[in-house]
Every structure is written in structure tokens, then in C-alpha cells.
Amino acid sequence: MLCPYCITDTAGDAVKCAQCSQEIPPLYRQYYPKGPFSKPPIIMSAVGFSAHGKTIYFASLLHVINSELTKVWKDFYRQAIDREAVETVRKNLQLLEQRTVPESTPKNFPRPNVHRLVKVPGKGERLLVIYDASGESFTEDLQMERFASFLKRARAVMFLVSLNDLEEPLDEDIHRLLNIYVQGMARLKAKTRDQHLIVVYTKADGLHERFRDYPEVVQHLRTTGYTDLGDPDRYAHKLQLISNALEDYTNNVLGARAFTHMAHDAFRSVVFCAVSSLGSAPEDGHLKDKMTPIRVVDPLMWMLARG
């Protein structure tokens, strides 16, 4: 069994982890996948610089899982596995309902949020372990080794990139993040080639002009409902078309060919998507209008497909 706190293997019936001495949540032990054909927990974390929307993304995703996916997936629900997950979700969702943006993650080794996803179409039941690392964790490989070592056990990794918050030239900044990640994984004695890379363009409500030559992407981002997720196979095909268009944008408009070439060489697979966690830009930490998440489930769908 994988300890969610120190990401080391421990005995499947252990009440406490032999490595870090943390108590393993009873429900985690109960629902941990067993058997040769069981899928391991999905380790979900976002790699990205500060202010690129990682903390808000996770709060928005859990909001949509509760409020929207339960409408389109028969008998589906999410169950928080540990007390901290219950409290974190409650506090963040309360803030969002009050149109207040959750604060960025402090720089430390983040405790995970553990959730059980039940009756996912075509996937059954999966454990989801969410780590919200601070942006400072990815400023250099030594920081990543210290504060984001859990990434070495992730089968898929998300790169959250806010194009409007990158430093100029944009292509060099995104390439720099990839270099740091690959170097950090080497320090952790892990291989990126064993991972799938999901590049997520965040704050997409402000990217329509950037994507103007890709009408399929703009149309996808203008559709705020989630009814099309009722047919997961058809939706997966749509996600691939969107990924192809965004990769073309990354190469031919952003000019970040060095990033995409290195990504394809370093990872098992590479896909792209775009999301808006809030639906509009906040001002001074507050939203003018009620939050309207756009396509925040797309990275999770890619993780389910890759996991």
C-alpha cells in the first residue's frame, strides 16, 4: 500500500506508516485497490509557477465533481477519505460561494487530500490523492526535491500554465519549467519517461483572442455545461481533437517547439487542454460574478484515461 503522506510503500494492513509514522486513514486502508488487476490511486498534482492557478483549480474541480458530474454520471459520487480532505474542501468551497478566491499554497510539503470516486463510467472506483504544492516548489530542481517528492510516484503529471502570467519570451518560460521538472525528477531518481504529461492552459476565459485561429478550442471553452460528459467515449474523442489544436497553437503561434519536442522525448505521452477555474478574472481576491468553471474536468478525464 502506498502511504499518501510520504509516498513510500507500507504494509497493506498497517495502521501507521512504518516510514513516516503517520496514521493511515481507516477509509484509505479499506478502499485501497487490491488484486492484480486493480488500478493504483491517481496521484494528482499540478506543476507550475506561482499565480498560475493551481490552488484555485483544485477547489474548482472538486466543486464541479460534486455539483455537475453527479448530474451526468448515474449513481456517481465523491467521498472524502480523511478529515483534512473534508475540511479543506468545505473551506475552499465556502470561499468560492462567497466569491472569494482561496489563498495560494504555503511553501511546505503539502499534506494530501484523499478522495474516493465511485461509479465513474467505464472506470469503476478510483482513489484520488491530490497534492497542492506551492509555485516556489518549481523554481529550481532542489526545491522540487524537497517540497514535491510525491511526483515521482505519479503516473500522469499536470503542467498548469497561465499564458498571461508567463514572463517574456513566453516560449522560453514554459521551456524553463519543463527543464526544472526533468532535472528534479532525476534528483528523485525517477524517470519522466514513465509518466504522461498533461499541459493545462489555465485562466482560459481570457485566452479567446490568443486562440482565435482555433475555433474548435474557442467553442469548447464557450460551452459551460457538462452534459456532453454523459458519453465519455465521445468526449474522449473530442478531447483529443482539442489537444491536437492546442499543440498546434503551442508550436506555431506560441513558438514553443523546443518545449513540445522535449516533452515528447521525455514523457510517455503528451496532451493539451485549457480550463478556467472561475470563469472570470477576480479583482483584489474577489469575483464580481458567481464562479462558472469551464472545462476543469478535462485534466481529470485525461488522468483517468492514462491511469
PDB file of C-alpha atoms in Angstrom, residues 4-149:
ATOM      1  CA  PRO A   4      -0.262   9.076   0.969  1.00  0.00           C
ATOM      2  CA  TYR A   5       1.883  11.201   3.301  1.00  0.00           C
ATOM      3  CA  CYS A   6       5.418  10.113   2.439  1.00  0.00           C
ATOM      4  CA  ILE A   7       4.656   8.180  -0.798  1.00  0.00           C
ATOM      5  CA  THR A   8       6.565   5.064   0.344  1.00  0.00           C
ATOM      6  CA  ASP A   9       5.213   1.517   0.265  1.00  0.00           C
ATOM      7  CA  THR A  10       3.946   0.201   3.559  1.00  0.00           C
ATOM      8  CA  ALA A  11       2.109  -2.918   4.695  1.00  0.00           C
ATOM      9  CA  GLY A  12      -1.450  -3.111   3.403  1.00  0.00           C
ATOM     10  CA  ASP A  13      -2.910  -3.641   6.869  1.00  0.00           C
ATOM     11  CA  ALA A  14      -0.694  -1.079   8.637  1.00  0.00           C
ATOM     12  CA  VAL A  15      -2.480   1.399  10.900  1.00  0.00           C
ATOM     13  CA  LYS A  16       0.581   3.673  10.781  1.00  0.00           C
ATOM     14  CA  CYS A  17       3.192   4.077   8.070  1.00  0.00           C
ATOM     15  CA  ALA A  18       6.457   2.389   9.032  1.00  0.00           C
ATOM     16  CA  GLN A  19       8.431   5.179   7.334  1.00  0.00           C
ATOM     17  CA  CYS A  20       6.792   8.430   8.487  1.00  0.00           C
ATOM     18  CA  SER A  21       4.708   7.148  11.444  1.00  0.00           C
ATOM     19  CA  GLN A  22       1.598   8.935  10.156  1.00  0.00           C
ATOM     20  CA  GLU A  23      -1.701   7.211  10.809  1.00  0.00           C
ATOM     21  CA  ILE A  24      -3.182   5.841   7.594  1.00  0.00           C
ATOM     22  CA  PRO A  25      -6.861   6.914   7.343  1.00  0.00           C
ATOM     23  CA  PRO A  26      -9.132   3.895   8.003  1.00  0.00           C
ATOM     24  CA  LEU A  27     -11.181   4.505   4.858  1.00  0.00           C
ATOM     25  CA  TYR A  28      -7.977   4.742   2.799  1.00  0.00           C
ATOM     26  CA  ARG A  29      -6.960   1.309   4.048  1.00  0.00           C
ATOM     27  CA  GLN A  30     -10.449  -0.035   3.434  1.00  0.00           C
ATOM     28  CA  TYR A  31     -10.774   1.211  -0.131  1.00  0.00           C
ATOM     29  CA  TYR A  32      -7.149   0.926  -1.243  1.00  0.00           C
ATOM     30  CA  PRO A  33      -7.205  -1.086  -4.503  1.00  0.00           C
ATOM     31  CA  LYS A  34      -6.359  -4.759  -4.067  1.00  0.00           C
ATOM     32  CA  GLY A  35      -5.728  -7.553  -6.537  1.00  0.00           C
ATOM     33  CA  PRO A  36      -3.522  -7.943  -9.626  1.00  0.00           C
ATOM     34  CA  PHE A  37      -5.896  -6.049 -11.933  1.00  0.00           C
ATOM     35  CA  SER A  38      -6.686  -3.161  -9.593  1.00  0.00           C
ATOM     36  CA  LYS A  39      -5.714   0.341 -10.618  1.00  0.00           C
ATOM     37  CA  PRO A  40      -3.434   2.223  -8.190  1.00  0.00           C
ATOM     38  CA  PRO A  41      -4.542   5.553  -6.684  1.00  0.00           C
ATOM     39  CA  ILE A  42      -4.428   8.526  -9.022  1.00  0.00           C
ATOM     40  CA  ILE A  43      -1.809  10.951  -7.729  1.00  0.00           C
ATOM     41  CA  MET A  44      -2.953  14.357  -8.929  1.00  0.00           C
ATOM     42  CA  SER A  45      -0.685  17.347  -8.621  1.00  0.00           C
ATOM     43  CA  ALA A  46      -0.103  20.496 -10.596  1.00  0.00           C
ATOM     44  CA  VAL A  47       3.365  21.620 -11.624  1.00  0.00           C
ATOM     45  CA  GLY A  48       3.581  25.329 -12.274  1.00  0.00           C
ATOM     46  CA  PHE A  49       4.897  28.708 -11.210  1.00  0.00           C
ATOM     47  CA  SER A  50       3.223  30.920  -8.606  1.00  0.00           C
ATOM     48  CA  ALA A  51      -0.024  32.678  -9.628  1.00  0.00           C
ATOM     49  CA  HIS A  52      -0.761  30.181 -12.411  1.00  0.00           C
ATOM     50  CA  GLY A  53      -3.920  28.934 -10.685  1.00  0.00           C
ATOM     51  CA  LYS A  54      -3.060  25.618  -9.011  1.00  0.00           C
ATOM     52  CA  THR A  55      -4.888  26.021  -5.671  1.00  0.00           C
ATOM     53  CA  ILE A  56      -7.978  27.546  -7.286  1.00  0.00           C
ATOM     54  CA  TYR A  57      -8.026  24.786  -9.888  1.00  0.00           C
ATOM     55  CA  PHE A  58      -8.298  22.004  -7.304  1.00  0.00           C
ATOM     56  CA  ALA A  59     -11.052  23.836  -5.396  1.00  0.00           C
ATOM     57  CA  SER A  60     -12.965  24.382  -8.625  1.00  0.00           C
ATOM     58  CA  LEU A  61     -12.514  20.769  -9.745  1.00  0.00           C
ATOM     59  CA  LEU A  62     -13.944  19.373  -6.510  1.00  0.00           C
ATOM     60  CA  HIS A  63     -16.841  21.823  -6.777  1.00  0.00           C
ATOM     61  CA  VAL A  64     -17.673  20.590 -10.289  1.00  0.00           C
ATOM     62  CA  ILE A  65     -17.280  16.937  -9.298  1.00  0.00           C
ATOM     63  CA  ASN A  66     -19.949  17.450  -6.635  1.00  0.00           C
ATOM     64  CA  SER A  67     -22.289  19.802  -8.468  1.00  0.00           C
ATOM     65  CA  GLU A  68     -22.096  18.662 -12.108  1.00  0.00           C
ATOM     66  CA  LEU A  69     -20.722  15.138 -12.554  1.00  0.00           C
ATOM     67  CA  THR A  70     -23.352  13.764 -10.178  1.00  0.00           C
ATOM     68  CA  LYS A  71     -25.956  15.009 -12.704  1.00  0.00           C
ATOM     69  CA  VAL A  72     -24.474  13.354 -15.790  1.00  0.00           C
ATOM     70  CA  TRP A  73     -22.971  10.124 -14.388  1.00  0.00           C
ATOM     71  CA  LYS A  74     -25.507   7.666 -12.993  1.00  0.00           C
ATOM     72  CA  ASP A  75     -25.013   6.909  -9.275  1.00  0.00           C
ATOM     73  CA  PHE A  76     -21.608   8.672  -9.257  1.00  0.00           C
ATOM     74  CA  TYR A  77     -20.358  10.410  -6.116  1.00  0.00           C
ATOM     75  CA  ARG A  78     -17.192  11.628  -4.392  1.00  0.00           C
ATOM     76  CA  GLN A  79     -16.301  10.641  -0.835  1.00  0.00           C
ATOM     77  CA  ALA A  80     -13.627  12.418   1.199  1.00  0.00           C
ATOM     78  CA  ILE A  81     -11.414   9.771   2.805  1.00  0.00           C
ATOM     79  CA  ASP A  82      -9.721  11.752   5.579  1.00  0.00           C
ATOM     80  CA  ARG A  83     -10.705  14.611   7.899  1.00  0.00           C
ATOM     81  CA  GLU A  84      -8.336  17.087   6.284  1.00  0.00           C
ATOM     82  CA  ALA A  85      -9.914  16.482   2.885  1.00  0.00           C
ATOM     83  CA  VAL A  86     -13.357  17.197   4.334  1.00  0.00           C
ATOM     84  CA  GLU A  87     -12.214  20.447   5.956  1.00  0.00           C
ATOM     85  CA  THR A  88     -10.139  21.704   3.027  1.00  0.00           C
ATOM     86  CA  VAL A  89     -12.953  21.148   0.554  1.00  0.00           C
ATOM     87  CA  ARG A  90     -15.518  22.734   2.881  1.00  0.00           C
ATOM     88  CA  LYS A  91     -13.433  25.869   3.493  1.00  0.00           C
ATOM     89  CA  ASN A  92     -12.463  26.390  -0.139  1.00  0.00           C
ATOM     90  CA  LEU A  93     -15.995  25.858  -1.413  1.00  0.00           C
ATOM     91  CA  GLN A  94     -17.348  28.273   1.188  1.00  0.00           C
ATOM     92  CA  LEU A  95     -14.884  30.907  -0.004  1.00  0.00           C
ATOM     93  CA  LEU A  96     -15.817  30.355  -3.653  1.00  0.00           C
ATOM     94  CA  GLU A  97     -19.525  30.567  -2.859  1.00  0.00           C
ATOM     95  CA  GLN A  98     -18.770  33.911  -1.184  1.00  0.00           C
ATOM     96  CA  ARG A  99     -16.911  34.952  -4.390  1.00  0.00           C
ATOM     97  CA  THR A 100     -13.599  34.961  -2.525  1.00  0.00           C
ATOM     98  CA  VAL A 101     -10.528  33.321  -4.050  1.00  0.00           C
ATOM     99  CA  PRO A 102      -8.663  30.775  -1.830  1.00  0.00           C
ATOM    100  CA  GLU A 103      -5.138  31.816  -0.851  1.00  0.00           C
ATOM    101  CA  SER A 104      -2.114  30.325  -2.553  1.00  0.00           C
ATOM    102  CA  THR A 105      -0.491  27.281  -1.022  1.00  0.00           C
ATOM    103  CA  PRO A 106       2.299  27.942   1.509  1.00  0.00           C
ATOM    104  CA  LYS A 107       5.729  26.578   0.763  1.00  0.00           C
ATOM    105  CA  ASN A 108       5.907  23.243   2.553  1.00  0.00           C
ATOM    106  CA  PHE A 109       5.494  19.560   1.848  1.00  0.00           C
ATOM    107  CA  PRO A 110       1.744  19.565   1.221  1.00  0.00           C
ATOM    108  CA  ARG A 111      -0.484  17.103   3.026  1.00  0.00           C
ATOM    109  CA  PRO A 112      -2.640  15.296   0.507  1.00  0.00           C
ATOM    110  CA  ASN A 113      -6.368  15.490   0.025  1.00  0.00           C
ATOM    111  CA  VAL A 114      -7.661  11.936  -0.440  1.00  0.00           C
ATOM    112  CA  HIS A 115     -10.957  11.236  -2.173  1.00  0.00           C
ATOM    113  CA  ARG A 116     -12.838   8.196  -3.416  1.00  0.00           C
ATOM    114  CA  LEU A 117     -14.536   8.463  -6.812  1.00  0.00           C
ATOM    115  CA  VAL A 118     -17.348   5.923  -7.022  1.00  0.00           C
ATOM    116  CA  LYS A 119     -19.029   4.567 -10.179  1.00  0.00           C
ATOM    117  CA  VAL A 120     -17.011   6.505 -12.740  1.00  0.00           C
ATOM    118  CA  PRO A 121     -18.333   5.394 -16.164  1.00  0.00           C
ATOM    119  CA  GLY A 122     -16.032   2.757 -17.618  1.00  0.00           C
ATOM    120  CA  LYS A 123     -13.576   3.110 -14.721  1.00  0.00           C
ATOM    121  CA  GLY A 124     -15.477   1.904 -11.673  1.00  0.00           C
ATOM    122  CA  GLU A 125     -13.974   3.095  -8.422  1.00  0.00           C
ATOM    123  CA  ARG A 126     -10.742   5.063  -8.048  1.00  0.00           C
ATOM    124  CA  LEU A 127      -8.867   6.724  -5.209  1.00  0.00           C
ATOM    125  CA  LEU A 128      -7.761  10.273  -5.966  1.00  0.00           C
ATOM    126  CA  VAL A 129      -4.841  11.693  -3.960  1.00  0.00           C
ATOM    127  CA  ILE A 130      -4.446  15.450  -4.525  1.00  0.00           C
ATOM    128  CA  TYR A 131      -1.265  17.352  -3.644  1.00  0.00           C
ATOM    129  CA  ASP A 132      -1.252  21.141  -3.896  1.00  0.00           C
ATOM    130  CA  ALA A 133       2.389  22.215  -3.960  1.00  0.00           C
ATOM    131  CA  SER A 134       3.369  25.884  -3.920  1.00  0.00           C
ATOM    132  CA  GLY A 135       4.714  27.528  -7.059  1.00  0.00           C
ATOM    133  CA  GLU A 136       8.037  28.089  -5.302  1.00  0.00           C
ATOM    134  CA  SER A 137       8.498  24.312  -5.303  1.00  0.00           C
ATOM    135  CA  PHE A 138       9.175  24.503  -9.035  1.00  0.00           C
ATOM    136  CA  THR A 139      11.615  27.401  -9.238  1.00  0.00           C
ATOM    137  CA  GLU A 140      14.576  25.014  -9.166  1.00  0.00           C
ATOM    138  CA  ASP A 141      15.212  21.283  -9.029  1.00  0.00           C
ATOM    139  CA  LEU A 142      16.486  21.370  -5.422  1.00  0.00           C
ATOM    140  CA  GLN A 143      13.214  22.932  -4.266  1.00  0.00           C
ATOM    141  CA  MET A 144      11.240  20.296  -6.128  1.00  0.00           C
ATOM    142  CA  GLU A 145      13.255  17.521  -4.484  1.00  0.00           C
ATOM    143  CA  ARG A 146      12.446  18.968  -1.059  1.00  0.00           C
ATOM    144  CA  PHE A 147       8.809  20.009  -1.445  1.00  0.00           C
ATOM    145  CA  ALA A 148       7.348  17.914  -4.292  1.00  0.00           C
ATOM    146  CA  SER A 149       8.917  14.471  -3.997  1.00  0.00           C
TER     147      SER A 149
END
